Amino acid sequence: MLRIGIFGGMFDPVHIGHLQSAIEAFEYLQLDKVSLVPCAHPPHRQIAHLKFEYRTQLLVAACTRFLEFEVDTCEMKRDGPSYTLDTLQDFHSRYVDASLYLLVGSDAFSGFADWKNWREVFSLAHVIVLHRPGFPPMPDGELGDVFNERKVSTLDELQAAKQGRIGSLAVTQLEISSTLVRERVQQNLDVAYLVPEEARKLIIENNWYSKELAGE
Ligand code: ATP
């Protein structure tokens, strides 16, 4: 059975915290590929600092060195807010027999119960929580109960099901965020070891992030 990792985000811009976590998930979970899915129309109050097309260009440039990464722009093909559930349904219709692994950083997972129809996610995919510095991967409340019901502790347990389990992955802890990258670019500081060189070049050549809100 094909195993596909789906890693969504604003990627505004992509940085090595995203990429290293995705590589480690790919390796540990024995995935066949990881689809990076830039968010087209943020459903929550987030704003894009760079428009979708440019965020996607950065992602594509950043992914060239790792052949098992692909950038998937399916969210741009839909109108209205880009809900993860719709994205999973889209993947499910394209890869009916595949096992889908939704990769989510622990900060994003802590707000998972606010996502549209979040419980339905488990009928389409496994959810893999990637540890992120400062965000304990153990949620509480209603989400905590679901976490405890569905969590697995071994790869065998995860792979025994096609979807519906929650895994927790202690990836290398890199305290890097897109916010940090944007702030440094704006202050004319170097981001050479925070983003892949291909992406850094594009940012500098195009003057992206040097002023506020170039996006939608
Ligand atoms: P911002 O600083 O603008 O909020 P961000 O760095 O959190 O951005 P996003 O594009 O919002 O980046 O994140 C996409 C996904 O990647 C989310 O699931 C997030 O939790 C995860 N992620 C982001 N940075 C890291 C990191 N350093 N380590 C692990 N996961 C990360």
mmCIF file of C-alpha atoms and ligand atoms in Angstrom:
data_model
loop_
_atom_site.group_PDB
_atom_site.id
_atom_site.type_symbol
_atom_site.label_atom_id
_atom_site.label_comp_id
_atom_site.label_asym_id
_atom_site.label_seq_id
_atom_site.Cartn_x
_atom_site.Cartn_y
_atom_site.Cartn_z
ATOM 1 C CA MET A 1 0.000 0.000 0.000
ATOM 2 C CA LEU A 2 1.330 3.415 -0.993
ATOM 3 C CA ARG A 3 2.027 5.658 2.006
ATOM 4 C CA ILE A 4 1.775 9.391 1.377
ATOM 5 C CA GLY A 5 2.741 12.112 3.837
ATOM 6 C CA ILE A 6 0.731 15.334 3.546
ATOM 7 C CA PHE A 7 2.346 18.367 5.125
ATOM 8 C CA GLY A 8 0.294 21.539 4.882
ATOM 9 C CA GLY A 9 1.178 25.026 5.981
ATOM 10 C CA MET A 10 1.527 28.642 5.012
ATOM 11 C CA PHE A 11 5.206 28.089 4.181
ATOM 12 C CA ASP A 12 5.650 31.856 4.354
ATOM 13 C CA PRO A 13 8.507 31.100 3.730
ATOM 14 C CA VAL A 14 9.499 27.435 3.919
ATOM 15 C CA HIS A 15 12.469 26.898 6.287
ATOM 16 C CA ILE A 16 14.674 24.018 7.367
ATOM 17 C CA GLY A 17 12.497 23.323 10.433
ATOM 18 C CA HIS A 18 9.751 22.254 7.993
ATOM 19 C CA LEU A 19 12.079 20.333 5.712
ATOM 20 C CA GLN A 20 14.104 18.432 8.306
ATOM 21 C CA SER A 21 10.905 17.391 10.126
ATOM 22 C CA ALA A 22 9.384 16.204 6.841
ATOM 23 C CA ILE A 23 12.508 14.230 5.952
ATOM 24 C CA GLU A 24 12.539 12.520 9.353
ATOM 25 C CA ALA A 25 8.825 11.695 9.058
ATOM 26 C CA PHE A 26 9.456 10.297 5.581
ATOM 27 C CA GLU A 27 12.262 8.093 6.890
ATOM 28 C CA TYR A 28 10.712 6.911 10.130
ATOM 29 C CA LEU A 29 7.227 6.274 8.729
ATOM 30 C CA GLN A 30 8.599 4.563 5.614
ATOM 31 C CA LEU A 31 6.602 6.860 3.366
ATOM 32 C CA ASP A 32 6.738 6.720 -0.413
ATOM 33 C CA LYS A 33 6.608 10.503 -0.712
ATOM 34 C CA VAL A 34 5.726 13.673 1.137
ATOM 35 C CA SER A 35 3.408 16.203 -0.487
ATOM 36 C CA LEU A 36 3.957 19.736 0.752
ATOM 37 C CA VAL A 37 0.700 21.633 0.418
ATOM 38 C CA PRO A 38 0.882 25.428 0.596
ATOM 39 C CA CYS A 39 -2.276 26.948 2.048
ATOM 40 C CA ALA A 40 -4.106 29.009 -0.561
ATOM 41 C CA HIS A 41 -6.871 30.690 1.460
ATOM 42 C CA PRO A 42 -6.128 30.532 5.213
ATOM 43 C CA PRO A 43 -9.327 29.620 7.082
ATOM 44 C CA HIS A 44 -8.201 31.041 10.418
ATOM 45 C CA ARG A 45 -7.154 34.603 10.925
ATOM 46 C CA GLN A 46 -3.701 34.052 9.446
ATOM 47 C CA ILE A 47 -2.506 36.379 6.726
ATOM 48 C CA ALA A 48 -0.045 35.602 3.978
ATOM 49 C CA HIS A 49 2.958 37.905 3.809
ATOM 50 C CA LEU A 50 3.736 36.671 0.311
ATOM 51 C CA LYS A 51 1.224 35.606 -2.295
ATOM 52 C CA PHE A 52 0.532 31.950 -2.960
ATOM 53 C CA GLU A 53 2.429 31.846 -6.254
ATOM 54 C CA TYR A 54 5.660 33.081 -4.639
ATOM 55 C CA ARG A 55 5.344 30.888 -1.542
ATOM 56 C CA THR A 56 4.924 27.971 -3.929
ATOM 57 C CA GLN A 57 7.971 29.005 -5.950
ATOM 58 C CA LEU A 58 10.015 29.013 -2.746
ATOM 59 C CA LEU A 59 8.743 25.565 -1.815
ATOM 60 C CA VAL A 60 9.501 24.128 -5.248
ATOM 61 C CA ALA A 61 13.012 25.599 -5.137
ATOM 62 C CA ALA A 62 13.547 24.256 -1.615
ATOM 63 C CA CYS A 63 12.422 20.747 -2.533
ATOM 64 C CA THR A 64 14.707 20.119 -5.495
ATOM 65 C CA ARG A 65 17.323 18.299 -3.421
ATOM 66 C CA PHE A 66 14.975 15.714 -1.973
ATOM 67 C CA LEU A 67 13.300 13.750 -4.729
ATOM 68 C CA GLU A 68 10.628 12.238 -2.516
ATOM 69 C CA PHE A 69 9.164 15.683 -1.795
ATOM 70 C CA GLU A 70 6.571 17.123 -4.124
ATOM 71 C CA VAL A 71 4.690 20.388 -3.960
ATOM 72 C CA ASP A 72 0.937 20.024 -4.370
ATOM 73 C CA THR A 73 -1.102 23.107 -5.259
ATOM 74 C CA CYS A 74 -4.546 21.514 -4.957
ATOM 75 C CA GLU A 75 -5.745 24.180 -2.498
ATOM 76 C CA MET A 76 -5.437 26.881 -5.156
ATOM 77 C CA LYS A 77 -7.888 24.966 -7.333
ATOM 78 C CA ARG A 78 -10.661 25.368 -4.747
ATOM 79 C CA ASP A 79 -12.533 28.540 -3.850
ATOM 80 C CA GLY A 80 -13.240 29.504 -0.276
ATOM 81 C CA PRO A 81 -11.200 28.712 2.841
ATOM 82 C CA SER A 82 -8.615 25.941 2.461
ATOM 83 C CA TYR A 83 -9.828 23.340 4.934
ATOM 84 C CA THR A 84 -7.543 20.387 5.623
ATOM 85 C CA LEU A 85 -10.459 17.986 5.447
ATOM 86 C CA ASP A 86 -11.171 19.040 1.842
ATOM 87 C CA THR A 87 -7.504 18.623 0.992
ATOM 88 C CA LEU A 88 -7.531 15.111 2.453
ATOM 89 C CA GLN A 89 -10.668 14.284 0.466
ATOM 90 C CA ASP A 90 -8.918 15.508 -2.651
ATOM 91 C CA PHE A 91 -5.899 13.269 -1.964
ATOM 92 C CA HIS A 92 -8.185 10.366 -1.108
ATOM 93 C CA SER A 93 -9.988 10.660 -4.456
ATOM 94 C CA ARG A 94 -6.667 10.733 -6.301
ATOM 95 C CA TYR A 95 -5.058 7.897 -4.313
ATOM 96 C CA VAL A 96 -7.968 5.697 -3.219
ATOM 97 C CA ASP A 97 -5.822 2.791 -2.039
ATOM 98 C CA ALA A 98 -3.078 4.812 -0.359
ATOM 99 C CA SER A 99 -2.632 5.299 3.351
ATOM 100 C CA LEU A 100 -2.497 9.052 4.041
ATOM 101 C CA TYR A 101 -0.343 10.451 6.859
ATOM 102 C CA LEU A 102 -1.213 14.012 7.821
ATOM 103 C CA LEU A 103 1.918 15.632 9.286
ATOM 104 C CA VAL A 104 1.191 18.387 11.812
ATOM 105 C CA GLY A 105 3.556 20.302 14.082
ATOM 106 C CA SER A 106 2.685 20.109 17.785
ATOM 107 C CA ASP A 107 1.814 23.835 17.855
ATOM 108 C CA ALA A 108 -0.714 23.406 15.067
ATOM 109 C CA PHE A 109 -2.033 20.179 16.593
ATOM 110 C CA SER A 110 -2.846 21.945 19.860
ATOM 111 C CA GLY A 111 -5.537 23.873 17.932
ATOM 112 C CA PHE A 112 -6.717 20.823 15.987
ATOM 113 C CA ALA A 113 -10.132 20.719 17.691
ATOM 114 C CA ASP A 114 -10.904 24.117 16.102
ATOM 115 C CA TRP A 115 -10.409 22.780 12.580
ATOM 116 C CA LYS A 116 -13.514 22.248 10.455
ATOM 117 C CA ASN A 117 -14.995 18.765 11.055
ATOM 118 C CA TRP A 118 -11.746 17.670 12.676
ATOM 119 C CA ARG A 119 -13.024 14.281 13.782
ATOM 120 C CA GLU A 120 -13.612 13.294 10.150
ATOM 121 C CA VAL A 121 -9.899 13.655 9.489
ATOM 122 C CA PHE A 122 -9.431 10.289 11.198
ATOM 123 C CA SER A 123 -11.642 8.555 8.637
ATOM 124 C CA LEU A 124 -9.247 9.665 5.900
ATOM 125 C CA ALA A 125 -5.759 9.737 7.394
ATOM 126 C CA HIS A 126 -3.421 8.984 10.229
ATOM 127 C CA VAL A 127 -2.302 12.100 12.072
ATOM 128 C CA ILE A 128 1.365 12.393 12.952
ATOM 129 C CA VAL A 129 2.298 15.047 15.490
ATOM 130 C CA LEU A 130 5.802 16.410 14.934
ATOM 131 C CA HIS A 131 7.303 17.737 18.159
ATOM 132 C CA ARG A 132 8.175 21.414 18.026
ATOM 133 C CA PRO A 133 10.208 23.329 20.621
ATOM 134 C CA GLY A 134 7.954 24.961 23.202
ATOM 135 C CA PHE A 135 4.844 22.984 22.295
ATOM 136 C CA PRO A 136 4.290 19.781 24.296
ATOM 137 C CA PRO A 137 2.760 17.125 22.026
ATOM 138 C CA MET A 138 0.198 16.113 24.689
ATOM 139 C CA PRO A 139 -3.067 18.017 24.214
ATOM 140 C CA ASP A 140 -5.722 18.262 26.901
ATOM 141 C CA GLY A 141 -9.517 18.510 26.969
ATOM 142 C CA GLU A 142 -11.586 16.860 24.259
ATOM 143 C CA LEU A 143 -8.623 16.627 21.916
ATOM 144 C CA GLY A 144 -6.597 14.996 24.690
ATOM 145 C CA ASP A 145 -9.229 12.258 25.017
ATOM 146 C CA VAL A 146 -9.174 11.574 21.280
ATOM 147 C CA PHE A 147 -5.372 11.626 21.373
ATOM 148 C CA ASN A 148 -5.321 8.982 24.102
ATOM 149 C CA GLU A 149 -7.899 6.798 22.337
ATOM 150 C CA ARG A 150 -6.154 6.855 18.993
ATOM 151 C CA LYS A 151 -2.455 7.115 19.803
ATOM 152 C CA VAL A 152 -0.056 4.316 18.938
ATOM 153 C CA SER A 153 3.460 3.843 20.174
ATOM 154 C CA THR A 154 4.986 1.627 17.506
ATOM 155 C CA LEU A 155 5.305 1.752 13.758
ATOM 156 C CA ASP A 156 3.740 -1.709 13.481
ATOM 157 C CA GLU A 157 0.582 -0.512 15.233
ATOM 158 C CA LEU A 158 0.408 2.486 12.932
ATOM 159 C CA GLN A 159 0.923 0.485 9.779
ATOM 160 C CA ALA A 160 -1.628 -2.126 10.848
ATOM 161 C CA ALA A 161 -4.366 0.428 10.127
ATOM 162 C CA LYS A 162 -4.948 2.404 6.928
ATOM 163 C CA GLN A 163 -6.052 5.548 8.798
ATOM 164 C CA GLY A 164 -7.374 6.806 12.098
ATOM 165 C CA ARG A 165 -4.340 6.467 14.384
ATOM 166 C CA ILE A 166 -2.285 9.223 15.976
ATOM 167 C CA GLY A 167 1.487 8.968 16.077
ATOM 168 C CA SER A 168 3.862 11.310 17.828
ATOM 169 C CA LEU A 169 7.313 11.853 16.368
ATOM 170 C CA ALA A 170 10.247 13.382 18.226
ATOM 171 C CA VAL A 171 11.953 14.994 15.248
ATOM 172 C CA THR A 172 15.158 16.996 15.639
ATOM 173 C CA GLN A 173 14.201 20.119 17.563
ATOM 174 C CA LEU A 174 14.896 23.175 15.445
ATOM 175 C CA GLU A 175 13.623 26.387 16.944
ATOM 176 C CA ILE A 176 13.057 28.008 13.574
ATOM 177 C CA SER A 177 9.856 29.635 12.369
ATOM 178 C CA SER A 178 8.775 31.538 9.270
ATOM 179 C CA THR A 179 8.231 34.523 11.568
ATOM 180 C CA LEU A 180 11.917 34.461 12.530
ATOM 181 C CA VAL A 181 12.956 34.253 8.866
ATOM 182 C CA ARG A 182 10.674 37.142 7.852
ATOM 183 C CA GLU A 183 11.889 39.307 10.729
ATOM 184 C CA ARG A 184 15.537 38.685 9.896
ATOM 185 C CA VAL A 185 15.050 39.451 6.199
ATOM 186 C CA GLN A 186 13.248 42.641 7.084
ATOM 187 C CA GLN A 187 16.160 43.668 9.284
ATOM 188 C CA ASN A 188 18.656 42.853 6.523
ATOM 189 C CA LEU A 189 20.067 39.967 8.547
ATOM 190 C CA ASP A 190 21.301 36.751 6.969
ATOM 191 C CA VAL A 191 19.077 33.665 6.786
ATOM 192 C CA ALA A 192 21.649 31.431 5.073
ATOM 193 C CA TYR A 193 21.361 28.619 7.624
ATOM 194 C CA LEU A 194 17.629 28.950 8.225
ATOM 195 C CA VAL A 195 16.299 28.398 4.704
ATOM 196 C CA PRO A 196 17.703 26.319 1.840
ATOM 197 C CA GLU A 197 20.048 28.263 -0.407
ATOM 198 C CA GLU A 198 17.717 27.967 -3.429
ATOM 199 C CA ALA A 199 14.965 29.685 -1.449
ATOM 200 C CA ARG A 200 17.282 32.289 0.067
ATOM 201 C CA LYS A 201 18.405 33.356 -3.411
ATOM 202 C CA LEU A 202 14.813 33.855 -4.559
ATOM 203 C CA ILE A 203 13.984 35.876 -1.440
ATOM 204 C CA ILE A 204 16.958 38.179 -1.906
ATOM 205 C CA GLU A 205 16.713 38.559 -5.692
ATOM 206 C CA ASN A 206 13.032 39.454 -5.518
ATOM 207 C CA ASN A 207 13.214 41.553 -2.387
ATOM 208 C CA TRP A 208 10.544 39.376 -0.780
ATOM 209 C CA TYR A 209 9.785 40.023 2.908
ATOM 210 C CA SER A 210 11.850 43.181 2.885
ATOM 211 C CA LYS A 211 8.647 45.141 3.326
ATOM 212 C CA GLU A 212 5.416 44.239 5.107
ATOM 213 C CA LEU A 213 2.557 42.408 3.445
ATOM 214 C CA ALA A 214 3.314 41.780 -0.169
ATOM 215 C CA GLY A 215 0.732 38.973 -0.180
ATOM 216 C CA GLU A 216 -2.995 38.509 -0.284
HETATM 217 P P1 ATP B 1 4.851 31.296 11.334
HETATM 218 O O1 ATP B 1 6.081 31.624 12.111
HETATM 219 O O2 ATP B 1 4.545 32.268 10.231
HETATM 220 O O3 ATP B 1 3.656 31.036 12.228
HETATM 221 P P2 ATP B 1 5.648 28.488 10.954
HETATM 222 O O4 ATP B 1 7.128 28.484 11.044
HETATM 223 O O5 ATP B 1 4.893 27.958 12.136
HETATM 224 O O6 ATP B 1 5.097 29.914 10.511
HETATM 225 P P3 ATP B 1 3.872 27.145 9.073
HETATM 226 O O7 ATP B 1 3.995 27.217 7.590
HETATM 227 O O8 ATP B 1 2.748 27.862 9.699
HETATM 228 O O9 ATP B 1 5.285 27.635 9.669
HETATM 229 O O10 ATP B 1 3.864 25.627 9.522
HETATM 230 C C1 ATP B 1 3.473 24.565 8.702
HETATM 231 C C2 ATP B 1 3.563 23.280 9.513
HETATM 232 O O11 ATP B 1 4.923 23.042 9.875
HETATM 233 C C3 ATP B 1 2.781 23.338 10.830
HETATM 234 O O12 ATP B 1 2.216 22.051 11.074
HETATM 235 C C4 ATP B 1 3.852 23.658 11.857
HETATM 236 O O13 ATP B 1 3.518 23.200 13.139
HETATM 237 C C5 ATP B 1 5.050 22.898 11.291
HETATM 238 N N1 ATP B 1 6.347 23.497 11.663
HETATM 239 C C6 ATP B 1 6.752 24.754 11.443
HETATM 240 N N2 ATP B 1 7.991 24.958 11.916
HETATM 241 C C7 ATP B 1 8.392 23.791 12.459
HETATM 242 C C8 ATP B 1 9.595 23.363 13.147
HETATM 243 N N3 ATP B 1 10.614 24.201 13.369
HETATM 244 N N4 ATP B 1 9.647 22.081 13.574
HETATM 245 C C9 ATP B 1 8.596 21.233 13.366
HETATM 246 N N5 ATP B 1 7.447 21.575 12.731
HETATM 247 C C10 ATP B 1 7.335 22.837 12.286
#
